[in-house]
CSV table of C-alpha atoms (C1' of nucleotides) in Angstrom, one decimal:
chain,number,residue,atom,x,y,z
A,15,UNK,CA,0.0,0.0,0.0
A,16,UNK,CA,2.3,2.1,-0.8
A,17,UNK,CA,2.3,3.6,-4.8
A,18,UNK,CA,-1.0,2.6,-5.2
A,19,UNK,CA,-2.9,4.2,-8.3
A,20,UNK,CA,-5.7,2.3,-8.1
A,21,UNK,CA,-7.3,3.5,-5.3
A,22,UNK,CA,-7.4,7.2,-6.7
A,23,UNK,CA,-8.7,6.3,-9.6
A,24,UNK,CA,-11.7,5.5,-7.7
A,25,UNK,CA,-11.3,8.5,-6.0
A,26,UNK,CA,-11.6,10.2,-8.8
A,27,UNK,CA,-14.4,8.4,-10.5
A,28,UNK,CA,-16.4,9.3,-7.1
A,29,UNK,CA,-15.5,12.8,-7.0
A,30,UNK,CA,-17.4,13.1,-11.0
A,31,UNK,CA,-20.2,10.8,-10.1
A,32,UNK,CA,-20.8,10.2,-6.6
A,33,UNK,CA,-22.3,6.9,-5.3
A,34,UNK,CA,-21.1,4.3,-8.3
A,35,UNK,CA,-20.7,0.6,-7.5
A,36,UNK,CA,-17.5,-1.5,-8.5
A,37,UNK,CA,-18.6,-2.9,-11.2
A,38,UNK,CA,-19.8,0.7,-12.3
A,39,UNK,CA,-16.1,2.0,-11.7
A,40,UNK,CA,-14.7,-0.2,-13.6
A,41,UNK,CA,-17.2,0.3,-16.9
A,42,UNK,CA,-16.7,4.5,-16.1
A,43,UNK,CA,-13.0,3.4,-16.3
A,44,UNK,CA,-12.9,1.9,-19.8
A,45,UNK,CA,-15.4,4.3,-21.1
A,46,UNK,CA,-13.2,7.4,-20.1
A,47,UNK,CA,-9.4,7.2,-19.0
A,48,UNK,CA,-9.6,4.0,-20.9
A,49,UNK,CA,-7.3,5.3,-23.2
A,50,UNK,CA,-4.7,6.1,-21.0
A,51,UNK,CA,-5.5,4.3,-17.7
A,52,UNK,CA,-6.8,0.7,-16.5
A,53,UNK,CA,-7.9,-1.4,-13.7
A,54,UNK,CA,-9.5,-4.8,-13.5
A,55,UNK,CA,-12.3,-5.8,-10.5
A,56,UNK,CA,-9.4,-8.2,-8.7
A,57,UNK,CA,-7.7,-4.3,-8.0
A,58,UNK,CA,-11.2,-2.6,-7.6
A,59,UNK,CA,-13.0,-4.5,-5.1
A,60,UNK,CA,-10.3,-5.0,-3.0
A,61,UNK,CA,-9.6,-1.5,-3.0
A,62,UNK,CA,-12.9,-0.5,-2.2
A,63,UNK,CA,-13.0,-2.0,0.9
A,64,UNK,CA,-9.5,-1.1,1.9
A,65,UNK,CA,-10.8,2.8,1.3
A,66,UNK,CA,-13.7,2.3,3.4
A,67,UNK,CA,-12.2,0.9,5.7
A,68,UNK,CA,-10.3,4.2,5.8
A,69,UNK,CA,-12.9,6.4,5.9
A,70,UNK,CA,-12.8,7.6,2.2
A,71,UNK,CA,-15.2,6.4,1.2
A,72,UNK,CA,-18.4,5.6,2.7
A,73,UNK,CA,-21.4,2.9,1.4
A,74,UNK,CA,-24.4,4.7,-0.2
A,75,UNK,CA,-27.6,3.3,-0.5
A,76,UNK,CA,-28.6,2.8,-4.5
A,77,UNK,CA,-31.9,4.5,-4.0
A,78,UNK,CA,-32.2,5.5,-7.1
A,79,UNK,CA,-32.7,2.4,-9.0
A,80,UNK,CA,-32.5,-0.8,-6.4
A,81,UNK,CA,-32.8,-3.4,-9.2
A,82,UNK,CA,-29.6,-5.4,-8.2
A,83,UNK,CA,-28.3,-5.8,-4.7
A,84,UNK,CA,-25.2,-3.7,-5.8
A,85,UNK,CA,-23.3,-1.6,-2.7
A,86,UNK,CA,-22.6,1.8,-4.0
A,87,UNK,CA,-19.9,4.0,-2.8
A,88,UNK,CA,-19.5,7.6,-2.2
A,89,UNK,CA,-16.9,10.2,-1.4
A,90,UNK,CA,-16.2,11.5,2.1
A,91,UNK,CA,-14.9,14.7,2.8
A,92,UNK,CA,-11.8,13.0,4.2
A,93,UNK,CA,-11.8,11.0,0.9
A,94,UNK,CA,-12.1,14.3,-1.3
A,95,UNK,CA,-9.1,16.2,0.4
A,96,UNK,CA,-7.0,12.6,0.1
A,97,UNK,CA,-7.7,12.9,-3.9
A,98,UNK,CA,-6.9,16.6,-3.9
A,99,UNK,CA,-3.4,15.9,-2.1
A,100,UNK,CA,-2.7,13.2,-4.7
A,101,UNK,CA,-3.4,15.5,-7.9
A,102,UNK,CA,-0.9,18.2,-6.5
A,103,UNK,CA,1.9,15.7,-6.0
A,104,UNK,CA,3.9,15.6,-9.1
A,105,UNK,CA,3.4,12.8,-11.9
A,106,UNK,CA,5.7,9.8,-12.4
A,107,UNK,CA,6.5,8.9,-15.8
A,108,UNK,CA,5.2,5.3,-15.2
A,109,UNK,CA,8.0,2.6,-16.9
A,110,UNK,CA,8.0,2.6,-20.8
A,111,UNK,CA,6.6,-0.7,-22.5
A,112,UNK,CA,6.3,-0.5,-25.8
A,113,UNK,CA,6.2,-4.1,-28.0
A,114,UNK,CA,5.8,-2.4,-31.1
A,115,UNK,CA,9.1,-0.6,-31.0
A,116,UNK,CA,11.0,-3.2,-29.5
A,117,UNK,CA,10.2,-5.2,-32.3
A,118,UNK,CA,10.9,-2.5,-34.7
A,119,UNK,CA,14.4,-2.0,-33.3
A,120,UNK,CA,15.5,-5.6,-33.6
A,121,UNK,CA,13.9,-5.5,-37.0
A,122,UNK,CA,16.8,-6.5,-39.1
A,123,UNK,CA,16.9,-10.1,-37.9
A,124,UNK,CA,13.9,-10.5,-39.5
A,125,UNK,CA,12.7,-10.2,-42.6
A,126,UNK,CA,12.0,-6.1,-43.8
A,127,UNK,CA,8.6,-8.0,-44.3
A,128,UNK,CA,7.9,-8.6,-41.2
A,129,UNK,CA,8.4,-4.8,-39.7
A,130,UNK,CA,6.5,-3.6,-42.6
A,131,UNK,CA,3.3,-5.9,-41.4
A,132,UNK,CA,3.8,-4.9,-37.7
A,133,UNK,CA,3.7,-0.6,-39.1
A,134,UNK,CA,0.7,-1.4,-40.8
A,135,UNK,CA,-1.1,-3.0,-38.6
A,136,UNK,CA,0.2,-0.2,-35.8
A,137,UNK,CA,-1.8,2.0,-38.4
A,138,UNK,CA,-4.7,0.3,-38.9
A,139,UNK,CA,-5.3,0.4,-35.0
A,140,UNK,CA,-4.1,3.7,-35.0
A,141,UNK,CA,-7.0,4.7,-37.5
A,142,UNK,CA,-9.4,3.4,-35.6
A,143,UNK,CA,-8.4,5.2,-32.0
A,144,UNK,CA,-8.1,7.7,-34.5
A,145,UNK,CA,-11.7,7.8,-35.2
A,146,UNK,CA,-13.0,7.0,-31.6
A,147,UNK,CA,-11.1,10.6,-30.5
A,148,UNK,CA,-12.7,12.0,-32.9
A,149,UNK,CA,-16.3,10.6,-32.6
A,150,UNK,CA,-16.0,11.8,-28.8
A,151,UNK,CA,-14.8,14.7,-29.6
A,152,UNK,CA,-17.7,15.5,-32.8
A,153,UNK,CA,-20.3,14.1,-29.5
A,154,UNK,CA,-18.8,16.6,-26.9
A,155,UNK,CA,-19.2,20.0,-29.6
A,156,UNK,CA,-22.5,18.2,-30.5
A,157,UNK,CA,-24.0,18.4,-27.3
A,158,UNK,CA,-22.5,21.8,-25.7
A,159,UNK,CA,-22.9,21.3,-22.2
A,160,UNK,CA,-21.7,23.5,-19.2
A,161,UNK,CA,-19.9,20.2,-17.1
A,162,UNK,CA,-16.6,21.9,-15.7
A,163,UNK,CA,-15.0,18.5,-16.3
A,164,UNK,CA,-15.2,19.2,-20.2
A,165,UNK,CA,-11.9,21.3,-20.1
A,166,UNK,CA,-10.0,18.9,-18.7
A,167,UNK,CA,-11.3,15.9,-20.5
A,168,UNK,CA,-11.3,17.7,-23.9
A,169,UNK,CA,-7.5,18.8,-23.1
A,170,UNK,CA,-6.4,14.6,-22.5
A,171,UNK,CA,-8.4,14.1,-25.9
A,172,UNK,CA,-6.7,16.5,-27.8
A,173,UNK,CA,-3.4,15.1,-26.6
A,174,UNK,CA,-4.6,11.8,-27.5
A,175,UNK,CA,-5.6,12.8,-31.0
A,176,UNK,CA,-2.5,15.1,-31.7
A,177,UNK,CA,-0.1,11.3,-30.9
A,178,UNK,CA,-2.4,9.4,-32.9
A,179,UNK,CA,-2.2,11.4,-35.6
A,180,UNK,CA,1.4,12.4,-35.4
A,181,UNK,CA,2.2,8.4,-35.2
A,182,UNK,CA,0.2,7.9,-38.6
A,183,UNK,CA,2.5,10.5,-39.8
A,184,UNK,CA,5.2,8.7,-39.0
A,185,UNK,CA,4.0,5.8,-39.9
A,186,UNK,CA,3.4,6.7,-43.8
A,187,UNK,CA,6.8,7.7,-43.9
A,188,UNK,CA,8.1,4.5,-42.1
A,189,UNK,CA,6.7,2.2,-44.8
A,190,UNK,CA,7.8,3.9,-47.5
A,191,UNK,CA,11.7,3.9,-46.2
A,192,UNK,CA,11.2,0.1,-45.3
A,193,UNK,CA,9.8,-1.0,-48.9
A,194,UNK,CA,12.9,1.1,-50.5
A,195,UNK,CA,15.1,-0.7,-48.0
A,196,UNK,CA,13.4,-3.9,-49.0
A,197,UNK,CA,14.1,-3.0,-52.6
A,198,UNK,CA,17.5,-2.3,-52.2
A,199,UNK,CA,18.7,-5.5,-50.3
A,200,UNK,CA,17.3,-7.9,-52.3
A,201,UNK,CA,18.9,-11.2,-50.2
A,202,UNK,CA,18.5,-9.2,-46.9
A,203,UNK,CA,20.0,-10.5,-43.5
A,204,UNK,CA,18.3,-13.3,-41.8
A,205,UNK,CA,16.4,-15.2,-45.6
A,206,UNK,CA,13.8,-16.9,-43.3
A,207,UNK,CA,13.0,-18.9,-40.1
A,208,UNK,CA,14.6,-22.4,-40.0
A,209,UNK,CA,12.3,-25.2,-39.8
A,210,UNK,CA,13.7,-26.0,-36.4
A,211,UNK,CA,12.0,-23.5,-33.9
A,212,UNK,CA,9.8,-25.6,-31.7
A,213,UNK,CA,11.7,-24.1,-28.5
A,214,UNK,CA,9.8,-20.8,-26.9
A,215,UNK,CA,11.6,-19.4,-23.4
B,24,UNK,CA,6.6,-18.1,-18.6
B,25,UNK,CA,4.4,-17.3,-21.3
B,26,UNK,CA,4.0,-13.7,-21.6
B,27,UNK,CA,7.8,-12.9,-20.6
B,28,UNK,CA,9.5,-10.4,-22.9
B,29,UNK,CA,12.8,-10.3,-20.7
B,30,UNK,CA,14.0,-13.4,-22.7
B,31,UNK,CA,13.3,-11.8,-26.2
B,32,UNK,CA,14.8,-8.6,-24.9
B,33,UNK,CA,17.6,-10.4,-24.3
B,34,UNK,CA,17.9,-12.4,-26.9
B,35,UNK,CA,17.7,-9.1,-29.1
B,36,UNK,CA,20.7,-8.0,-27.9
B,37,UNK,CA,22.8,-10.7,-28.3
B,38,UNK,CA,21.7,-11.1,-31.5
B,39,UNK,CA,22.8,-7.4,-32.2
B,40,UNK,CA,26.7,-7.8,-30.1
B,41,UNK,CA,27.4,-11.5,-29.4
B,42,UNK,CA,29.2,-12.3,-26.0
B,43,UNK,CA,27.4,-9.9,-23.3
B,44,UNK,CA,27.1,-10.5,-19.9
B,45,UNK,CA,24.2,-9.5,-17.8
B,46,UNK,CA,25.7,-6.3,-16.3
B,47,UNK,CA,26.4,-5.3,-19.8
B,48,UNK,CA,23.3,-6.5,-21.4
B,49,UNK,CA,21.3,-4.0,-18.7
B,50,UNK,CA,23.5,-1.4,-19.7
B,51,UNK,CA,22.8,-1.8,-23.3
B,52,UNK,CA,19.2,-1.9,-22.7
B,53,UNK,CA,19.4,1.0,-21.1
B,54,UNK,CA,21.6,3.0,-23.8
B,55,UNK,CA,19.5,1.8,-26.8
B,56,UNK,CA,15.7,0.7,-26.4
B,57,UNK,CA,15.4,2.4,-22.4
B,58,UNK,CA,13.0,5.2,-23.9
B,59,UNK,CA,10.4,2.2,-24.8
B,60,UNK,CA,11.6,-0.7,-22.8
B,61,UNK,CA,13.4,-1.6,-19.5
B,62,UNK,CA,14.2,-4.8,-17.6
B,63,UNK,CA,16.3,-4.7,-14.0
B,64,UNK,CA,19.1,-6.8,-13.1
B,65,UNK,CA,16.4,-9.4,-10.9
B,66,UNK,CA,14.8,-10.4,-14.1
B,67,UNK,CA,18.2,-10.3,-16.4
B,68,UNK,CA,20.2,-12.7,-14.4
B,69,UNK,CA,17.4,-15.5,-13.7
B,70,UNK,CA,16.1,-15.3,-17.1
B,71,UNK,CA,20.0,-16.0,-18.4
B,72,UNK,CA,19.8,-19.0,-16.3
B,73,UNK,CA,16.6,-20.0,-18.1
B,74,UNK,CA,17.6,-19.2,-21.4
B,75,UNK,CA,20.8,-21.4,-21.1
B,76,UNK,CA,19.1,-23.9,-19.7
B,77,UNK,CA,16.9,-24.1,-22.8
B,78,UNK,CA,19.7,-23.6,-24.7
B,79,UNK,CA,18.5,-20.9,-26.6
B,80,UNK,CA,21.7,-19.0,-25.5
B,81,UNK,CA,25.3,-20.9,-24.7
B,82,UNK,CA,28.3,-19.3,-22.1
B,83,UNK,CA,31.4,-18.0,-24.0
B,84,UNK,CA,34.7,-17.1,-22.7
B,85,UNK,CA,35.4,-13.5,-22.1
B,86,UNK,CA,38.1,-14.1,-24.0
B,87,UNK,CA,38.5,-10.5,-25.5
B,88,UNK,CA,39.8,-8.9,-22.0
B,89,UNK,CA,39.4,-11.1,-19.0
B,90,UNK,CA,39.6,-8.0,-16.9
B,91,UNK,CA,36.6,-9.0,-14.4
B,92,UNK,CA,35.2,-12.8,-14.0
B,93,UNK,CA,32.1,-12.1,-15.5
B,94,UNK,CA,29.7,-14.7,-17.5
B,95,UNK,CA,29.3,-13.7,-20.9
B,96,UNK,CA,26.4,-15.8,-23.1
B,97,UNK,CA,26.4,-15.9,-26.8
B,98,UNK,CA,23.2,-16.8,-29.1
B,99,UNK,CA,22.8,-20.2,-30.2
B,100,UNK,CA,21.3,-21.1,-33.4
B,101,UNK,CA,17.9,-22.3,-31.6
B,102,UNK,CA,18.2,-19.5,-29.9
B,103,UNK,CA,18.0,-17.2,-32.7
B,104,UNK,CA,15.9,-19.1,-34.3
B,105,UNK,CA,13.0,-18.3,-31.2
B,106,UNK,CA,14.0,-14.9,-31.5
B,107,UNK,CA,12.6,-14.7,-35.0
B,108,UNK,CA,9.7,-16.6,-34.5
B,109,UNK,CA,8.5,-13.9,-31.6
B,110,UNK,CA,9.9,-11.2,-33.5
B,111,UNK,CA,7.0,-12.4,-36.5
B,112,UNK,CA,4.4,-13.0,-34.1
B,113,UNK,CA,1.8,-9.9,-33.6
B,114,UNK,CA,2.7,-7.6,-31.5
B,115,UNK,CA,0.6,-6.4,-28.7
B,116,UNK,CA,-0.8,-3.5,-27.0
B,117,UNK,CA,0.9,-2.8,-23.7
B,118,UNK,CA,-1.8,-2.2,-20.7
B,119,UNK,CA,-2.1,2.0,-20.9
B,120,UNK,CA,-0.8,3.7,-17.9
B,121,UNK,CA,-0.1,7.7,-17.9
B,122,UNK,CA,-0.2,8.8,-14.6
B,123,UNK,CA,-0.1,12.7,-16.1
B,124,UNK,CA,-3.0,12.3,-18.0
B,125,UNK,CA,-4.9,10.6,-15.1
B,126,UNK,CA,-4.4,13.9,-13.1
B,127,UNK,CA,-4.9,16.2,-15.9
B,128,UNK,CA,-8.4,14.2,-16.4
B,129,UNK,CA,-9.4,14.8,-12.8
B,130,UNK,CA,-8.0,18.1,-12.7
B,131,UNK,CA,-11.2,20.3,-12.2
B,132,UNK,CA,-11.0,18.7,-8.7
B,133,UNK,CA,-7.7,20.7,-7.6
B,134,UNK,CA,-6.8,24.5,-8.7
B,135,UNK,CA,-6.3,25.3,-12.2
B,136,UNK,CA,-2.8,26.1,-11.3
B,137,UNK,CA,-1.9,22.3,-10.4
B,138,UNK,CA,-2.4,21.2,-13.7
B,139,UNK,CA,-0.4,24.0,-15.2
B,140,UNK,CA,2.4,23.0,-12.9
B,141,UNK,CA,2.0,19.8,-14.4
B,142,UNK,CA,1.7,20.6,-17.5
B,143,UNK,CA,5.1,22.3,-17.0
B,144,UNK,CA,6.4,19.8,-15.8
B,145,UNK,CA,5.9,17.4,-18.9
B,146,UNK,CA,7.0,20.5,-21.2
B,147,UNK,CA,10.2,20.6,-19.6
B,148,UNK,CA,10.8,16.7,-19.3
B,149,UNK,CA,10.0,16.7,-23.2
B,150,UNK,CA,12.2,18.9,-23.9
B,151,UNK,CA,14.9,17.2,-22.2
B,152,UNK,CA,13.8,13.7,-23.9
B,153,UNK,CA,13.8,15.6,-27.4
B,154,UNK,CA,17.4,17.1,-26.6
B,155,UNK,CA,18.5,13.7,-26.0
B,156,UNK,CA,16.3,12.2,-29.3
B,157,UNK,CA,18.4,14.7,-31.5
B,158,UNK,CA,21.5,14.4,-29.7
B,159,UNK,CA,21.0,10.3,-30.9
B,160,UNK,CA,20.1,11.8,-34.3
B,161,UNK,CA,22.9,14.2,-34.5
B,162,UNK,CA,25.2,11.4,-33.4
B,163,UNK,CA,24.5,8.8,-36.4
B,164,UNK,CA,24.7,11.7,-38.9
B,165,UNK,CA,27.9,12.8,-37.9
B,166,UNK,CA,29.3,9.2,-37.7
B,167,UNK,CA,28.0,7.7,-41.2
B,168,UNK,CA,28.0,3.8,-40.7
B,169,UNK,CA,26.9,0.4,-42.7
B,170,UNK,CA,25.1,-1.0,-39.7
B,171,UNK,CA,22.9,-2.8,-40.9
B,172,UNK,CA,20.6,-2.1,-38.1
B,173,UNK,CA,21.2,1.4,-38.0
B,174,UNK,CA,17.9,1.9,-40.4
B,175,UNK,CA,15.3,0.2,-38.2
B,176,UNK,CA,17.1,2.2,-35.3
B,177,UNK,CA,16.4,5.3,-37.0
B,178,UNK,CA,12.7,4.6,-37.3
B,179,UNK,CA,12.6,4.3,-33.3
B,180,UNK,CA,14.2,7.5,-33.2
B,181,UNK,CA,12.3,9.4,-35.5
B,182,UNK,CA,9.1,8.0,-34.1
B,183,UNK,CA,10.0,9.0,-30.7
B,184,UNK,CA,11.2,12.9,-31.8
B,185,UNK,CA,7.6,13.2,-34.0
B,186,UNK,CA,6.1,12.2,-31.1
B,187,UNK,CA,7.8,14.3,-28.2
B,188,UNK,CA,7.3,17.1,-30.8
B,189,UNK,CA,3.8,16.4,-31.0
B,190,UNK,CA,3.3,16.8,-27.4
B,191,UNK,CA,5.8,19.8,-26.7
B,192,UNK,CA,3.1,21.6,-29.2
B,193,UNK,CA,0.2,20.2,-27.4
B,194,UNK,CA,1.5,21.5,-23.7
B,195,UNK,CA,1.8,25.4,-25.4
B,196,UNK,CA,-1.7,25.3,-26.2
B,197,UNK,CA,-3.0,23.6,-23.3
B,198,UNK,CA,-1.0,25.6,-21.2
B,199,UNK,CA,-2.9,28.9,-23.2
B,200,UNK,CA,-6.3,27.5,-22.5
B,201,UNK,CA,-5.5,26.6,-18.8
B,202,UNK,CA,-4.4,30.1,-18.0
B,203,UNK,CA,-7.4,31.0,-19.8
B,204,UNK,CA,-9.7,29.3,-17.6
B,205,UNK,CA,-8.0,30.0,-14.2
B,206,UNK,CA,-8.6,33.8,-15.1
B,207,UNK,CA,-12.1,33.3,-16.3
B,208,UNK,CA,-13.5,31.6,-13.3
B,209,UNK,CA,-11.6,33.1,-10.4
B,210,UNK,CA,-13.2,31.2,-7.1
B,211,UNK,CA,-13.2,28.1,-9.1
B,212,UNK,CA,-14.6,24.5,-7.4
B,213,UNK,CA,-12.7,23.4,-5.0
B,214,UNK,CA,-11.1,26.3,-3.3
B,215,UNK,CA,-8.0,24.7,-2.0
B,216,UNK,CA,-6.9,21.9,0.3
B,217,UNK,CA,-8.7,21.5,3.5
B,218,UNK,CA,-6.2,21.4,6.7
B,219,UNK,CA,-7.0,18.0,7.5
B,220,UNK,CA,-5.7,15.6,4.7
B,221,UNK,CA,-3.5,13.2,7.1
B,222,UNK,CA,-5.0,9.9,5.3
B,223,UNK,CA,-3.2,8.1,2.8
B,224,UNK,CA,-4.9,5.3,0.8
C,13,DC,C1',-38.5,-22.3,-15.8
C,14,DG,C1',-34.1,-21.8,-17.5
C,15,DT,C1',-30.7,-19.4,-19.8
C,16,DG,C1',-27.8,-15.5,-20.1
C,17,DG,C1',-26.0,-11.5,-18.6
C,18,DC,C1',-25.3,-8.6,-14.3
C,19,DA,C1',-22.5,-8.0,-10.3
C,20,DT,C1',-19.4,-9.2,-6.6
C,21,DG,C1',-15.9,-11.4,-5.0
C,22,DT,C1',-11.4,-14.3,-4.3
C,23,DA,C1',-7.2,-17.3,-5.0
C,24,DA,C1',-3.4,-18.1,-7.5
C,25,DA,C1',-0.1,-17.0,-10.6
C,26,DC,C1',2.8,-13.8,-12.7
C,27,DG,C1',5.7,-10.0,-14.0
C,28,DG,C1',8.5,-6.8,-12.2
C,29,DT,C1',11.0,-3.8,-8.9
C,30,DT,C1',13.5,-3.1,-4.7
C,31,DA,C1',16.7,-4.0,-1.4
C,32,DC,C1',20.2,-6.4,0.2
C,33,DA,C1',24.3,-9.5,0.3
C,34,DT,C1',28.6,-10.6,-1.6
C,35,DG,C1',33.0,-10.8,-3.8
C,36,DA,C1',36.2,-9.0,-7.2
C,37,DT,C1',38.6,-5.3,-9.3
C,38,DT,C1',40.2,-1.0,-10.1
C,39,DT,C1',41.9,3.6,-8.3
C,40,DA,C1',43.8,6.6,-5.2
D,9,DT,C1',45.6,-0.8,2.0
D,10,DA,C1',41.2,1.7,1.6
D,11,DA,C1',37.4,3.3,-1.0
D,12,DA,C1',34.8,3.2,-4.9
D,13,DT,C1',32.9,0.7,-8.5
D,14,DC,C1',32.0,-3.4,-11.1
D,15,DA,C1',29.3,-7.5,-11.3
D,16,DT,C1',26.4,-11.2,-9.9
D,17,DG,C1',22.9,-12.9,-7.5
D,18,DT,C1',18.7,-13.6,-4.5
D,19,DA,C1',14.6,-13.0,-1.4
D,20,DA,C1',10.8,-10.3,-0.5
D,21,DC,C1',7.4,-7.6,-1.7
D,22,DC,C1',4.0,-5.4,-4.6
D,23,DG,C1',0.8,-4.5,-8.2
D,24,DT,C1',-1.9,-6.6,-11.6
D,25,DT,C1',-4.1,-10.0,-14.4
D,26,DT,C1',-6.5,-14.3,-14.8
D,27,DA,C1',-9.5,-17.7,-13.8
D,28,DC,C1',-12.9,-19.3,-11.3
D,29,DA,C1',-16.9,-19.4,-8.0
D,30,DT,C1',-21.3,-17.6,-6.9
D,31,DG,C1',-25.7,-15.6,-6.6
D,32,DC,C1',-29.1,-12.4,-8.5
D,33,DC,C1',-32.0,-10.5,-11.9
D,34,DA,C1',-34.3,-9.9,-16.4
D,35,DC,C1',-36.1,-12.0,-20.3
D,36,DG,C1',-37.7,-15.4,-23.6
DNA sequence: CGTGGCATGTAAACGGTTACATGATTTA
DNA sequence: TAAATCATGTAACCGTTTACATGCCACG
């Protein structure tokens, strides 16, 4: 308990929609910072007891709709101030893990063919996150709305369209260097994969 | 064992210099794929065990300069072998996790001015990581080579200076539209901290 | 009524970092 | 010789995912 994230995420999915469930947490999760942030229900539950066992949080009864036994959860004011002294602490740059590059960096001891299927399939899912930015961003101006979270969100969406679109950039570029490199080395490096490759580590 | 990256990691860099040990192996990671990957010395050294165990890698002699008694592995044929076979296999999607953008995103909670701090923040670590980008950049220009790896290396680089680019732009406008807000709504929501914030999740 | 999805939970496994221990080698 | 650094290793801990168990509710 010491570098734990997950427990103010929850604080922070309380403080824009008090009284949400686990399960609820986790779907607001996915549907929001799911772009940049995620948790699964074997961190969330957990945690939500652990924060109300705190004090942070306290149950909540789900009086507006009691269709499933579901316990809710809201903010305390103790659990508000806790989230507030979080956000003021500065941000660490969480450890970089990036497959794609990896693989594109030890791409000479494959075939150029290879790297050039992994960059366009990076730009194929690139398109379509893409296009999801940009649907929530056509449904935010669609629907003007006066929510003072609609700053801050629309500022983490414009970031997120202004990499996606700089990577596709990229990308365009980064096949057309790779099929002239193909070109060029026409018995490249490494011809092909031996039959013998059974072993994985 | 069945999602571990370590070993390809490693097996990447033997197959770029033969004959590293594990102290040097972390170095090089560090030096060459460290802005996208990283591994520490408790998962280098027990998966070198496992990999010559499998026999995907095989000890050599530090025969060069015997200066300290350090193992030193080399890449077997099987061993490169598995390398290409991951290498072809589909890359995936590392779990998000941006602690930034997961304050920025709650930021309405806290003052306007504790985003812009860390909006500063990122701007100045960017431009530290784009100093070093073109540094690297600089660097292979100055020293023309035939490494054969040296293109896909280049795409890495020019991926990650498009993208730190990218986001350097992003923090000047964000930072514009911040200071915009904090002067249009003066006594915004939540004032400031309250005294009694002791709790820690 | 029964099937399928909703909702909560938990145990186990795993990947990864941290901290520490230890010896060997260089350098001052 | 002493101190600093190189180099290897390991045990403990932590965060996280996965898989599984379970009961409730809606719907056909």
């Amino acid at each position: 308990m010491e570098h734990n994230r997950t427990a103010y995420v929850i604080l922070g999915m309380l403080s824009i929609e008090p009284s949400k469930s686990g399960y609820n947490i986790r779907k607001a999760i996915e549907s929001s910072v799911g772009y940049f942030w995620s948790e699964s229900y074997g961190q969330i539950y957990p945690t939500l007891k652990r924060l109300a066992a705190k004090g942070l949080i306290a149950p909540s009864q789900s009086n507006s709709a009691p269709k499933q036994r579901r316990q809710e959860y809201s903010l305390t004011e103790a659990g508000h101030a806790c989230l507030q002294e979080w956000l003021a602490l500065p941000f660490q740059n969480d450890p970089p893990r990036n497959e794609f590059l990896l693989k594109l960096f030890f791409g000479r001891e494959a075939a150029p063919s290879v790297s050039i299927a992994h960059i366009r399939e990076l730009q194929k899912r690139n398109r379509h996150m893409l296009a999801s930015l940009e649907e929530l961003d056509a449904l935010a101006h669609a629907h003007p709305s006066q929510n003072p979270h609609l700053p801050y969100w629309m500022l983490t969406l414009s970031l997120g369209t202004a990499l996606t679109r700089s990577a596709l950039v990229w990308g365009e570029s980064a096949l057309e260097q790779l099929t002239a490199l193909d070109a060029a080395a026409p018995a490249n490096p490494q011809p092909a994969e031996s039959s013998a490759a059974q072993e994985k580590p």
